[in-house]
Each structure stands twice: as structure tokens, then as C-alpha cells.
PDB file of C-alpha atoms in Angstrom:
ATOM      1  CA  MET A  24    -106.099 -78.824 -20.989  1.00 95.00           C
ATOM      2  CA  LYS A  25    -107.999 -75.660 -21.955  1.00 97.00           C
ATOM      3  CA  ILE A  26    -106.812 -74.756 -25.449  1.00 98.00           C
ATOM      4  CA  LEU A  27    -107.407 -71.400 -27.061  1.00 98.00           C
ATOM      5  CA  VAL A  28    -106.902 -71.430 -30.914  1.00 98.00           C
ATOM      6  CA  VAL A  29    -106.397 -67.881 -32.276  1.00 96.00           C
ATOM      7  CA  GLY A  30    -108.216 -67.927 -35.574  1.00 93.00           C
ATOM      8  CA  ALA A  31    -110.355 -70.631 -37.220  1.00 94.00           C
ATOM      9  CA  GLY A  32    -108.889 -70.332 -40.708  1.00 92.00           C
ATOM     10  CA  ALA A  33    -107.034 -72.806 -42.763  1.00 92.00           C
ATOM     11  CA  ILE A  34    -104.413 -73.577 -40.161  1.00 94.00           C
ATOM     12  CA  GLY A  35    -106.027 -72.888 -36.803  1.00 96.00           C
ATOM     13  CA  GLY A  36    -109.377 -74.423 -38.013  1.00 96.00           C
ATOM     14  CA  TYR A  37    -107.698 -77.588 -39.145  1.00 96.00           C
ATOM     15  CA  PHE A  38    -105.467 -78.359 -36.153  1.00 97.00           C
ATOM     16  CA  GLY A  39    -107.978 -76.920 -33.598  1.00 97.00           C
ATOM     17  CA  GLY A  40    -110.769 -78.917 -35.307  1.00 96.00           C
ATOM     18  CA  ARG A  41    -108.757 -82.136 -35.114  1.00 97.00           C
ATOM     19  CA  LEU A  42    -108.222 -81.466 -31.370  1.00 97.00           C
ATOM     20  CA  ALA A  43    -111.817 -80.836 -30.953  1.00 96.00           C
ATOM     21  CA  GLU A  44    -112.676 -84.076 -32.948  1.00 96.00           C
ATOM     22  CA  LYS A  45    -110.535 -85.945 -30.405  1.00 95.00           C
ATOM     23  CA  GLY A  46    -112.594 -84.471 -27.581  1.00 95.00           C
ATOM     24  CA  GLU A  47    -110.119 -81.824 -26.196  1.00 97.00           C
ATOM     25  CA  ASP A  48    -111.555 -78.617 -24.674  1.00 97.00           C
ATOM     26  CA  VAL A  49    -110.966 -76.249 -27.609  1.00 97.00           C
ATOM     27  CA  THR A  50    -112.184 -72.670 -27.985  1.00 97.00           C
ATOM     28  CA  PHE A  51    -111.553 -70.585 -31.109  1.00 97.00           C
ATOM     29  CA  LEU A  52    -110.887 -66.844 -30.792  1.00 96.00           C
ATOM     30  CA  VAL A  53    -112.235 -65.260 -33.983  1.00 94.00           C
ATOM     31  CA  ARG A  54    -113.494 -62.139 -35.528  1.00 93.00           C
ATOM     32  CA  GLU A  55    -117.193 -61.268 -35.468  1.00 93.00           C
ATOM     33  CA  ASN A  56    -117.753 -62.223 -39.119  1.00 93.00           C
ATOM     34  CA  ARG A  57    -116.146 -65.603 -38.916  1.00 94.00           C
ATOM     35  CA  LYS A  58    -118.069 -66.217 -35.646  1.00 94.00           C
ATOM     36  CA  ASN A  59    -121.329 -65.591 -37.274  1.00 94.00           C
ATOM     37  CA  GLN A  60    -120.362 -67.820 -40.231  1.00 94.00           C
ATOM     38  CA  LEU A  61    -119.357 -70.690 -38.023  1.00 95.00           C
ATOM     39  CA  LEU A  62    -122.533 -70.370 -35.935  1.00 94.00           C
ATOM     40  CA  LYS A  63    -124.454 -71.000 -39.108  1.00 94.00           C
ATOM     41  CA  THR A  64    -122.325 -73.528 -40.791  1.00 94.00           C
ATOM     42  CA  GLY A  65    -120.264 -75.235 -37.990  1.00 95.00           C
ATOM     43  CA  LEU A  66    -116.585 -75.853 -38.456  1.00 96.00           C
ATOM     44  CA  GLN A  67    -116.185 -78.029 -41.530  1.00 96.00           C
ATOM     45  CA  ILE A  68    -113.122 -79.899 -42.541  1.00 96.00           C
ATOM     46  CA  LYS A  69    -112.778 -81.746 -45.828  1.00 96.00           C
ATOM     47  CA  SER A  70    -109.548 -83.721 -45.838  1.00 95.00           C
ATOM     48  CA  ILE A  71    -108.014 -86.860 -47.400  1.00 93.00           C
ATOM     49  CA  HIS A  72    -107.410 -87.945 -43.697  1.00 94.00           C
ATOM     50  CA  GLY A  73    -111.127 -87.882 -42.940  1.00 94.00           C
ATOM     51  CA  ASP A  74    -113.864 -85.195 -43.029  1.00 95.00           C
ATOM     52  CA  PHE A  75    -115.169 -83.743 -39.804  1.00 95.00           C
ATOM     53  CA  SER A  76    -117.730 -81.123 -38.672  1.00 94.00           C
ATOM     54  CA  VAL A  77    -118.565 -79.664 -35.214  1.00 93.00           C
ATOM     55  CA  THR A  78    -120.344 -76.827 -33.644  1.00 92.00           C
ATOM     56  CA  PRO A  79    -117.214 -75.084 -32.092  1.00 94.00           C
ATOM     57  CA  LYS A  80    -116.857 -73.130 -28.947  1.00 95.00           C
ATOM     58  CA  LEU A  81    -116.287 -69.619 -30.074  1.00 96.00           C
ATOM     59  CA  MET A  82    -115.327 -66.258 -28.537  1.00 94.00           C
ATOM     60  CA  THR A  83    -114.211 -62.793 -29.792  1.00 92.00           C
ATOM     61  CA  SER A  84    -111.678 -60.445 -28.298  1.00 88.00           C
ATOM     62  CA  GLU A  85    -114.358 -58.351 -26.800  1.00 87.00           C
ATOM     63  CA  GLU A  86    -115.265 -61.174 -24.363  1.00 85.00           C
ATOM     64  CA  THR A  87    -113.309 -61.510 -21.238  1.00 77.00           C
ATOM     65  CA  GLY A  88    -112.976 -64.077 -18.397  1.00 74.00           C
ATOM     66  CA  GLU A  89    -111.334 -67.396 -18.446  1.00 90.00           C
ATOM     67  CA  LEU A  90    -107.627 -68.140 -18.693  1.00 95.00           C
ATOM     68  CA  PHE A  91    -106.219 -70.935 -20.831  1.00 97.00           C
ATOM     69  CA  ASP A  92    -103.474 -73.538 -20.431  1.00 98.00           C
ATOM     70  CA  VAL A  93    -102.173 -73.072 -24.000  1.00 98.00           C
ATOM     71  CA  VAL A  94    -102.769 -70.558 -26.700  1.00 98.00           C
ATOM     72  CA  LEU A  95    -102.256 -71.869 -30.274  1.00 98.00           C
ATOM     73  CA  LEU A  96    -101.255 -68.801 -32.387  1.00 96.00           C
ATOM     74  CA  THR A  97    -102.061 -69.301 -36.085  1.00 93.00           C
ATOM     75  CA  THR A  98    -102.215 -65.847 -37.481  1.00 91.00           C
ATOM     76  CA  LYS A  99    -100.289 -64.303 -40.327  1.00 90.00           C
ATOM     77  CA  SER A 100     -97.205 -62.276 -39.276  1.00 91.00           C
ATOM     78  CA  TYR A 101     -98.826 -59.015 -40.167  1.00 92.00           C
ATOM     79  CA  GLN A 102    -101.623 -59.784 -37.760  1.00 92.00           C
ATOM     80  CA  LEU A 103     -99.308 -60.540 -34.939  1.00 94.00           C
ATOM     81  CA  ASN A 104     -99.479 -57.250 -32.968  1.00 94.00           C
ATOM     82  CA  GLY A 105    -103.330 -57.372 -33.008  1.00 94.00           C
ATOM     83  CA  ALA A 106    -103.281 -60.983 -31.930  1.00 95.00           C
ATOM     84  CA  ILE A 107    -100.990 -60.223 -28.972  1.00 96.00           C
ATOM     85  CA  ASN A 108    -103.412 -57.557 -27.733  1.00 94.00           C
ATOM     86  CA  ASP A 109    -106.380 -59.877 -28.291  1.00 94.00           C
ATOM     87  CA  ILE A 110    -104.971 -62.857 -26.235  1.00 95.00           C
ATOM     88  CA  LYS A 111    -103.617 -60.911 -23.272  1.00 94.00           C
ATOM     89  CA  PRO A 112    -106.757 -61.237 -21.296  1.00 93.00           C
ATOM     90  CA  PHE A 113    -106.730 -64.989 -21.632  1.00 95.00           C
ATOM     91  CA  VAL A 114    -103.056 -65.506 -20.716  1.00 96.00           C
ATOM     92  CA  GLY A 115    -102.340 -66.359 -17.136  1.00 95.00           C
ATOM     93  CA  GLU A 116     -99.057 -66.951 -15.227  1.00 95.00           C
ATOM     94  CA  HIS A 117     -98.748 -70.572 -16.477  1.00 96.00           C
ATOM     95  CA  THR A 118    -100.246 -70.228 -19.911  1.00 98.00           C
ATOM     96  CA  MET A 119     -98.058 -71.558 -22.745  1.00 98.00           C
ATOM     97  CA  ILE A 120     -97.986 -69.592 -26.068  1.00 98.00           C
ATOM     98  CA  LEU A 121     -97.447 -71.941 -28.985  1.00 98.00           C
ATOM     99  CA  PRO A 122     -96.866 -69.998 -32.216  1.00 97.00           C
ATOM    100  CA  LEU A 123     -97.248 -71.661 -35.700  1.00 96.00           C
ATOM    101  CA  LEU A 124     -96.179 -68.601 -37.702  1.00 95.00           C
ATOM    102  CA  ASN A 125     -93.621 -68.839 -40.457  1.00 92.00           C
ATOM    103  CA  GLY A 126     -90.366 -67.163 -39.882  1.00 93.00           C
ATOM    104  CA  ILE A 127     -88.511 -66.446 -36.612  1.00 95.00           C
ATOM    105  CA  ALA A 128     -88.863 -62.786 -35.842  1.00 94.00           C
ATOM    106  CA  HIS A 129     -92.198 -63.218 -34.070  1.00 96.00           C
ATOM    107  CA  VAL A 130     -90.542 -65.228 -31.147  1.00 96.00           C
ATOM    108  CA  ASP A 131     -88.898 -62.145 -29.816  1.00 95.00           C
ATOM    109  CA  GLU A 132     -91.982 -60.146 -30.112  1.00 96.00           C
ATOM    110  CA  LEU A 133     -93.934 -62.861 -28.132  1.00 97.00           C
ATOM    111  CA  ILE A 134     -91.183 -63.016 -25.507  1.00 97.00           C
ATOM    112  CA  GLN A 135     -91.340 -59.207 -25.082  1.00 97.00           C
ATOM    113  CA  ALA A 136     -95.156 -59.363 -24.655  1.00 97.00           C
ATOM    114  CA  PHE A 137     -95.455 -62.502 -22.393  1.00 97.00           C
ATOM    115  CA  GLY A 138     -91.945 -63.318 -21.124  1.00 97.00           C
ATOM    116  CA  ASP A 139     -89.369 -65.916 -22.163  1.00 96.00           C
ATOM    117  CA  GLU A 140     -90.910 -68.754 -20.080  1.00 96.00           C
ATOM    118  CA  ALA A 141     -94.316 -68.542 -21.675  1.00 97.00           C
ATOM    119  CA  VAL A 142     -93.242 -68.914 -25.326  1.00 98.00           C
ATOM    120  CA  LEU A 143     -92.812 -72.397 -26.821  1.00 98.00           C
ATOM    121  CA  GLY A 144     -91.319 -73.185 -30.189  1.00 98.00           C
ATOM    122  CA  GLY A 145     -93.718 -74.466 -32.863  1.00 98.00           C
ATOM    123  CA  LEU A 146     -94.231 -74.817 -36.598  1.00 97.00           C
ATOM    124  CA  CYS A 147     -96.491 -76.764 -38.993  1.00 95.00           C
ATOM    125  CA  PHE A 148     -96.316 -78.307 -42.456  1.00 90.00           C
ATOM    126  CA  ILE A 149     -99.683 -78.463 -44.167  1.00 88.00           C
ATOM    127  CA  GLU A 150    -101.260 -77.441 -47.518  1.00 82.00           C
ATOM    128  CA  THR A 151    -104.713 -76.135 -46.625  1.00 85.00           C
ATOM    129  CA  THR A 152    -107.096 -73.371 -47.580  1.00 85.00           C
ATOM    130  CA  LEU A 153    -110.635 -72.019 -47.039  1.00 88.00           C
ATOM    131  CA  ASP A 154    -113.059 -72.367 -49.732  1.00 90.00           C
ATOM    132  CA  SER A 155    -115.816 -69.695 -50.713  1.00 87.00           C
ATOM    133  CA  GLU A 156    -118.128 -71.263 -47.973  1.00 90.00           C
ATOM    134  CA  GLY A 157    -115.519 -71.010 -45.270  1.00 92.00           C
ATOM    135  CA  THR A 158    -114.845 -74.783 -45.277  1.00 95.00           C
ATOM    136  CA  ILE A 159    -111.373 -75.993 -44.551  1.00 96.00           C
ATOM    137  CA  VAL A 160    -110.022 -78.094 -47.393  1.00 94.00           C
ATOM    138  CA  GLN A 161    -106.889 -80.133 -46.809  1.00 92.00           C
ATOM    139  CA  SER A 162    -105.766 -82.268 -49.730  1.00 84.00           C
ATOM    140  CA  SER A 163    -102.101 -83.377 -49.174  1.00 81.00           C
ATOM    141  CA  PRO A 164    -100.725 -86.260 -47.045  1.00 86.00           C
ATOM    142  CA  ILE A 165     -98.684 -83.923 -44.853  1.00 88.00           C
ATOM    143  CA  HIS A 166    -100.431 -82.308 -41.826  1.00 94.00           C
ATOM    144  CA  ASP A 167     -97.713 -81.993 -39.274  1.00 95.00           C
ATOM    145  CA  LEU A 168     -97.485 -79.857 -36.285  1.00 97.00           C
ATOM    146  CA  LEU A 169     -94.176 -79.762 -34.402  1.00 98.00           C
ATOM    147  CA  PHE A 170     -93.774 -78.255 -30.861  1.00 98.00           C
ATOM    148  CA  GLY A 171     -91.302 -78.178 -28.020  1.00 98.00           C
ATOM    149  CA  GLU A 172     -89.487 -76.294 -25.350  1.00 97.00           C
ATOM    150  CA  ARG A 173     -87.101 -73.885 -26.979  1.00 96.00           C
ATOM    151  CA  SER A 174     -84.541 -75.031 -24.299  1.00 94.00           C
ATOM    152  CA  GLY A 175     -84.869 -78.520 -25.640  1.00 93.00           C
ATOM    153  CA  ASN A 176     -85.998 -79.841 -22.186  1.00 94.00           C
ATOM    154  CA  LYS A 177     -88.832 -82.504 -21.793  1.00 95.00           C
ATOM    155  CA  SER A 178     -90.492 -80.454 -19.138  1.00 97.00           C
ATOM    156  CA  GLU A 179     -93.518 -81.546 -17.203  1.00 97.00           C
ATOM    157  CA  ARG A 180     -95.729 -79.075 -18.926  1.00 97.00           C
ATOM    158  CA  ILE A 181     -94.459 -80.068 -22.442  1.00 98.00           C
ATOM    159  CA  LEU A 182     -95.210 -83.785 -21.679  1.00 97.00           C
ATOM    160  CA  LYS A 183     -98.751 -82.797 -20.511  1.00 97.00           C
ATOM    161  CA  LEU A 184     -99.152 -80.936 -23.753  1.00 98.00           C
ATOM    162  CA  GLN A 185     -97.937 -83.971 -25.706  1.00 98.00           C
ATOM    163  CA  ALA A 186    -100.483 -86.110 -23.970  1.00 97.00           C
ATOM    164  CA  ALA A 187    -103.253 -83.583 -24.902  1.00 97.00           C
ATOM    165  CA  PHE A 188    -102.100 -83.586 -28.529  1.00 97.00           C
ATOM    166  CA  SER A 189    -101.745 -87.355 -28.888  1.00 96.00           C
ATOM    167  CA  ASP A 190    -104.182 -89.650 -30.717  1.00 95.00           C
ATOM    168  CA  THR A 191    -105.571 -87.010 -32.970  1.00 94.00           C
ATOM    169  CA  ARG A 192    -106.136 -87.410 -36.709  1.00 93.00           C
ATOM    170  CA  ALA A 193    -103.272 -85.063 -37.391  1.00 95.00           C
ATOM    171  CA  SER A 194     -99.566 -85.432 -36.772  1.00 95.00           C
ATOM    172  CA  PHE A 195     -98.719 -83.527 -33.521  1.00 97.00           C
ATOM    173  CA  ARG A 196     -95.058 -84.252 -32.778  1.00 97.00           C
ATOM    174  CA  LEU A 197     -92.925 -83.224 -29.855  1.00 97.00           C
ATOM    175  CA  SER A 198     -89.512 -82.082 -31.112  1.00 97.00           C
ATOM    176  CA  GLU A 199     -86.267 -82.417 -29.091  1.00 90.00           C
ATOM    177  CA  ASN A 200     -84.629 -79.554 -31.205  1.00 95.00           C
ATOM    178  CA  ILE A 201     -87.463 -77.165 -32.093  1.00 97.00           C
ATOM    179  CA  ASN A 202     -85.117 -74.223 -32.478  1.00 96.00           C
ATOM    180  CA  GLN A 203     -83.292 -75.933 -35.314  1.00 97.00           C
ATOM    181  CA  ASP A 204     -86.607 -77.199 -36.787  1.00 97.00           C
ATOM    182  CA  MET A 205     -88.043 -73.687 -36.855  1.00 97.00           C
ATOM    183  CA  TRP A 206     -84.908 -72.203 -38.561  1.00 98.00           C
ATOM    184  CA  HIS A 207     -84.955 -75.065 -41.086  1.00 97.00           C
ATOM    185  CA  LYS A 208     -88.646 -74.505 -41.892  1.00 96.00           C
ATOM    186  CA  TYR A 209     -87.843 -70.750 -42.198  1.00 97.00           C
ATOM    187  CA  SER A 210     -85.098 -71.410 -44.709  1.00 98.00           C
ATOM    188  CA  PHE A 211     -87.367 -73.807 -46.689  1.00 97.00           C
ATOM    189  CA  ILE A 212     -90.538 -71.666 -46.754  1.00 96.00           C
ATOM    190  CA  SER A 213     -88.477 -68.568 -47.676  1.00 98.00           C
ATOM    191  CA  ALA A 214     -86.943 -70.261 -50.661  1.00 98.00           C
ATOM    192  CA  LEU A 215     -90.189 -71.962 -51.791  1.00 97.00           C
ATOM    193  CA  SER A 216     -92.315 -68.877 -51.498  1.00 97.00           C
ATOM    194  CA  GLY A 217     -89.407 -66.896 -53.043  1.00 98.00           C
ATOM    195  CA  VAL A 218     -89.084 -68.820 -56.276  1.00 98.00           C
ATOM    196  CA  THR A 219     -92.821 -69.550 -56.711  1.00 98.00           C
ATOM    197  CA  THR A 220     -93.779 -65.900 -56.350  1.00 98.00           C
ATOM    198  CA  LEU A 221     -90.807 -64.700 -58.535  1.00 97.00           C
ATOM    199  CA  MET A 222     -91.701 -67.191 -61.323  1.00 97.00           C
ATOM    200  CA  ARG A 223     -95.517 -67.067 -60.763  1.00 96.00           C
ATOM    201  CA  ALA A 224     -95.580 -70.782 -61.080  1.00 97.00           C
ATOM    202  CA  PRO A 225     -95.772 -73.989 -58.939  1.00 95.00           C
ATOM    203  CA  ILE A 226     -92.463 -75.696 -57.954  1.00 96.00           C
ATOM    204  CA  GLY A 227     -92.519 -78.351 -60.724  1.00 97.00           C
ATOM    205  CA  PRO A 228     -92.222 -76.192 -63.863  1.00 97.00           C
ATOM    206  CA  ILE A 229     -89.578 -74.016 -62.212  1.00 98.00           C
ATOM    207  CA  ARG A 230     -87.182 -76.890 -61.293  1.00 97.00           C
ATOM    208  CA  GLU A 231     -87.666 -78.442 -64.774  1.00 97.00           C
ATOM    209  CA  GLN A 232     -85.826 -75.446 -66.208  1.00 97.00           C
ATOM    210  CA  GLU A 233     -82.161 -75.462 -65.957  1.00 97.00           C
ATOM    211  CA  ALA A 234     -82.144 -71.751 -64.976  1.00 97.00           C
ATOM    212  CA  GLY A 235     -85.060 -72.365 -62.491  1.00 97.00           C
ATOM    213  CA  TYR A 236     -83.079 -75.166 -60.802  1.00 98.00           C
ATOM    214  CA  ARG A 237     -80.027 -72.876 -60.505  1.00 98.00           C
ATOM    215  CA  THR A 238     -82.249 -70.068 -59.073  1.00 98.00           C
ATOM    216  CA  ILE A 239     -83.581 -72.458 -56.398  1.00 98.00           C
ATOM    217  CA  ASP A 240     -80.091 -73.674 -55.604  1.00 98.00           C
ATOM    218  CA  THR A 241     -78.646 -70.241 -55.334  1.00 98.00           C
ATOM    219  CA  LEU A 242     -81.507 -68.825 -53.188  1.00 98.00           C
ATOM    220  CA  LEU A 243     -81.087 -71.757 -50.696  1.00 98.00           C
ATOM    221  CA  LYS A 244     -77.361 -71.022 -50.489  1.00 98.00           C
ATOM    222  CA  GLU A 245     -77.916 -67.318 -49.946  1.00 98.00           C
ATOM    223  CA  ILE A 246     -80.395 -67.923 -47.221  1.00 98.00           C
ATOM    224  CA  SER A 247     -78.156 -70.328 -45.408  1.00 98.00           C
ATOM    225  CA  MET A 248     -75.190 -67.908 -45.643  1.00 98.00           C
ATOM    226  CA  VAL A 249     -77.258 -65.215 -43.992  1.00 98.00           C
ATOM    227  CA  MET A 250     -78.466 -67.485 -41.299  1.00 98.00           C
ATOM    228  CA  LYS A 251     -74.942 -68.866 -40.536  1.00 98.00           C
ATOM    229  CA  LYS A 252     -73.845 -65.194 -40.110  1.00 98.00           C
ATOM    230  CA  MET A 253     -76.701 -64.900 -37.580  1.00 97.00           C
ATOM    231  CA  GLU A 254     -75.458 -68.022 -35.777  1.00 97.00           C
ATOM    232  CA  ALA A 255     -78.601 -69.776 -36.335  1.00 97.00           C
ATOM    233  CA  PRO A 256     -78.591 -73.497 -35.320  1.00 97.00           C
ATOM    234  CA  ILE A 257     -78.772 -74.893 -38.874  1.00 97.00           C
ATOM    235  CA  LYS A 258     -76.988 -77.868 -40.498  1.00 97.00           C
ATOM    236  CA  ASP A 259     -73.979 -77.162 -42.616  1.00 95.00           C
ATOM    237  CA  ASN A 260     -75.438 -79.030 -45.576  1.00 97.00           C
ATOM    238  CA  LEU A 261     -78.907 -77.522 -45.228  1.00 98.00           C
ATOM    239  CA  PRO A 262     -79.179 -76.136 -48.881  1.00 98.00           C
ATOM    240  CA  GLN A 263     -78.503 -79.604 -50.340  1.00 97.00           C
ATOM    241  CA  ILE A 264     -81.026 -81.247 -47.932  1.00 97.00           C
ATOM    242  CA  GLN A 265     -83.688 -78.715 -48.875  1.00 97.00           C
ATOM    243  CA  LEU A 266     -82.922 -78.833 -52.611  1.00 97.00           C
ATOM    244  CA  GLU A 267     -83.485 -82.581 -52.586  1.00 97.00           C
ATOM    245  CA  LYS A 268     -86.723 -81.985 -50.700  1.00 95.00           C
ATOM    246  CA  MET A 269     -87.930 -79.456 -53.247  1.00 95.00           C
ATOM    247  CA  MET A 270     -87.063 -81.966 -56.091  1.00 95.00           C
ATOM    248  CA  GLU A 271     -89.377 -84.474 -54.337  1.00 93.00           C
ATOM    249  CA  MET A 272     -92.373 -82.224 -54.010  1.00 91.00           C
ATOM    250  CA  GLY A 273     -95.575 -82.564 -55.901  1.00 88.00           C
ATOM    251  CA  HIS A 274     -95.258 -80.989 -59.438  1.00 94.00           C
ATOM    252  CA  SER A 275     -98.206 -78.582 -58.743  1.00 90.00           C
ATOM    253  CA  MET A 276     -97.199 -77.517 -55.235  1.00 88.00           C
ATOM    254  CA  LYS A 277     -97.588 -73.830 -54.572  1.00 88.00           C
ATOM    255  CA  SER A 278     -96.464 -71.767 -51.622  1.00 91.00           C
ATOM    256  CA  SER A 279     -98.998 -69.958 -49.447  1.00 88.00           C
ATOM    257  CA  MET A 280     -97.465 -66.660 -50.429  1.00 94.00           C
ATOM    258  CA  GLN A 281     -98.019 -67.411 -54.033  1.00 94.00           C
ATOM    259  CA  ARG A 282    -101.728 -68.298 -53.221  1.00 88.00           C
ATOM    260  CA  ASP A 283    -101.955 -65.015 -51.421  1.00 92.00           C
ATOM    261  CA  MET A 284    -100.779 -63.072 -54.373  1.00 95.00           C
ATOM    262  CA  GLU A 285    -103.188 -64.912 -56.672  1.00 94.00           C
ATOM    263  CA  LYS A 286    -106.022 -63.789 -54.424  1.00 89.00           C
ATOM    264  CA  SER A 287    -104.689 -60.224 -54.320  1.00 95.00           C
ATOM    265  CA  CYS A 288    -104.027 -60.471 -50.517  1.00 93.00           C
ATOM    266  CA  SER A 289    -101.206 -59.133 -48.267  1.00 94.00           C
ATOM    267  CA  THR A 290     -98.150 -61.270 -47.920  1.00 96.00           C
ATOM    268  CA  GLU A 291     -95.549 -62.176 -45.270  1.00 95.00           C
ATOM    269  CA  VAL A 292     -92.649 -60.994 -47.369  1.00 97.00           C
ATOM    270  CA  ASP A 293     -91.320 -58.500 -44.739  1.00 96.00           C
ATOM    271  CA  HIS A 294     -91.466 -61.093 -42.007  1.00 96.00           C
ATOM    272  CA  LEU A 295     -89.808 -63.789 -44.191  1.00 97.00           C
ATOM    273  CA  GLN A 296     -87.450 -62.513 -46.935  1.00 98.00           C
ATOM    274  CA  GLY A 297     -87.453 -58.903 -45.650  1.00 97.00           C
ATOM    275  CA  TYR A 298     -86.043 -59.954 -42.261  1.00 97.00           C
ATOM    276  CA  LEU A 299     -83.294 -61.988 -43.942  1.00 98.00           C
ATOM    277  CA  LEU A 300     -82.450 -59.099 -46.293  1.00 98.00           C
ATOM    278  CA  GLU A 301     -82.115 -56.721 -43.364  1.00 97.00           C
ATOM    279  CA  LYS A 302     -79.598 -59.137 -41.816  1.00 98.00           C
ATOM    280  CA  ALA A 303     -77.732 -59.561 -45.151  1.00 98.00           C
ATOM    281  CA  LYS A 304     -77.357 -55.766 -45.421  1.00 97.00           C
ATOM    282  CA  GLN A 305     -76.144 -55.602 -41.705  1.00 97.00           C
ATOM    283  CA  TYR A 306     -73.467 -58.228 -42.454  1.00 97.00           C
ATOM    284  CA  GLN A 307     -72.758 -56.813 -46.004  1.00 98.00           C
ATOM    285  CA  LEU A 308     -73.591 -60.035 -47.788  1.00 98.00           C
ATOM    286  CA  ASN A 309     -74.371 -60.141 -51.457  1.00 98.00           C
ATOM    287  CA  VAL A 310     -77.614 -61.930 -51.957  1.00 98.00           C
ATOM    288  CA  PRO A 311     -78.972 -60.915 -55.458  1.00 98.00           C
ATOM    289  CA  VAL A 312     -81.748 -63.728 -55.736  1.00 98.00           C
ATOM    290  CA  LEU A 313     -83.085 -62.903 -52.334  1.00 98.00           C
ATOM    291  CA  ASP A 314     -83.058 -59.193 -53.220  1.00 98.00           C
ATOM    292  CA  ALA A 315     -84.943 -59.967 -56.485  1.00 98.00           C
ATOM    293  CA  VAL A 316     -87.534 -62.062 -54.595  1.00 98.00           C
ATOM    294  CA  TYR A 317     -88.249 -59.379 -52.130  1.00 98.00           C
ATOM    295  CA  THR A 318     -88.359 -56.584 -54.749  1.00 98.00           C
ATOM    296  CA  ASN A 319     -90.875 -58.662 -56.795  1.00 98.00           C
ATOM    297  CA  VAL A 320     -93.320 -59.046 -54.057  1.00 98.00           C
ATOM    298  CA  LYS A 321     -92.961 -55.468 -52.836  1.00 98.00           C
ATOM    299  CA  VAL A 322     -93.788 -54.263 -56.299  1.00 97.00           C
ATOM    300  CA  TYR A 323     -96.878 -56.525 -56.345  1.00 97.00           C
ATOM    301  CA  GLU A 324     -97.891 -54.974 -52.839  1.00 96.00           C
ATOM    302  CA  LYS A 325     -97.615 -51.479 -54.198  1.00 95.00           C
ATOM    303  CA  GLN A 326    -100.292 -52.333 -56.787  1.00 93.00           C
ATOM    304  CA  LEU A 327    -102.885 -53.596 -54.233  1.00 87.00           C
TER     305      LEU A 327
END
């Protein structure tokens, strides 16, 4: 398959690099500055699962021509509109769009742009970053990418995609219930990013405090309450499942939103907590911790 990876940053560079390492036909759609950097250094991955470097196939949005079988969308939510415009010339009638963005609101935007049939479900779990040299540094055991038809069907095209993704040095897994997986990830990342940004600390020190533990628990329950009102396909005991998962996380684990704030970067708070807060107001639900989380990050953004 011809695979277009939108972005060669921490997420796209890692998973796209692993596919290139396997020998798949991977092209990275990047900005001019990143293109120039990669032409000099190559795509460099440093990982506990094995280091890898390659001179990647690169293109910018100004280039036109070929269509791709699948587009791996790895941008931040606030970059989505630009990314949609950038990939339109490369999307054909049978192109699959596989988004790895956090949250859920982007799915409707992609459907509006490319049609319901084109958009797959997808998500990833990985802790990775770019260092000052543009090298992708991945240091935790988890490097999972889940994908699937939003209908849950094992279609011919999804099985072909599964074959293309198989036997890589990363965990690409076909999900039979990708919609539920996406909502569960949305709940988890909203809570994790929420408490770590609110407390300005990794998850370990927060959960060790009695009030910190209660804050995590309350936020998870608020998020699930909103999602149930939205009739999202989540499990009834999701807050307990995810609370247990957070208790098992590494003591020093930080959320990507927390890392963005530490770097004085923009955040995805509107796409994550903001979207849930809008729904809570629509359904007249009382969500004080979610409200505090959102307000905290918006105050930070006003100071950028």
C-alpha cells in the first residue's frame, strides 16, 4: 500500500518510521523546515524497542500528483483544518483516512471533508517526543496503534491494511470495536491531561495525595456522566477501570498536554475538555472539576 503520513513529529515520525523500517511504501507530508531538517539528518528514532534511521520519502503540501491508499493523520487538533486542506490533493475515491488525534470531534470534521466511507477509526497509546535535534525519542514499553472500521466490519480493505501494518517493530492492532476504544481513550486522556495540568505534576505525586486521588476519581466520573448523556458507547464501570489504570501508571508519567504547557506551546484543551464542557452545559450537568481543568488551561493560554 502507498501510505501518506501527515507529519513526521513524535507520533507520525515514530509509527511511519516503523512502517518504513519494515519496508512499506511510506511518504511523509511535512512543512518546509522539517523537510530541510530531515534531508540533512534523516529520520532518527531512539527507542527501547530498537533504534532506527532512514532517509525518508518527503513531500510538502505545495507538491501535487499521486494519490495514496491510506493517509495517517497525526496532527494536533488545532492543526486539523490546515491538514484537511493539505491532504485533499492526495485523497482519491478509495483512499482511507486513519486519524490518530486525541478526542472525538475530529471524526465529524473529517467525514464532512471526505465522506463517511473514507474515514476509519484510530487511536494510539505512546509516550514519545522530539529532542532539540529533531530525533524521535520513545522510552516507554507501550507503542500501540489501534485501527478499524467504525462499523466494526472486517472489510476487505481493513484486512489489507492489517496486512500492511503487520510484522512491524510497533504494535499495530486491528480493533473490532474501534468506536468504543476511541471514546475510552478520549475519557482517559481527558482525565490524565486534566489532573496533570491542573496540579502541574506527574500522575504519581497527584494520586499519592488523598485529595489528589479524589480529584482523579471525580473527574473520571464527571467525564463518563457527560459521555453517557451523549449516548457514547462506553462501559458502565469505565471510571473504575480507568482509575485502576491510572494507579498502575509510572510514577513520573506526564500527559502530552502537560508537556506542551511546560514548553509554552498551544494545547488541545478546546478539542478535549472544552468539547465535553460544551456538552455538559447543553445537558445542564454539574461538572466542577472539569470546569476547573478547562479554566486552568485557558488562563495559561491567555498568557502565551
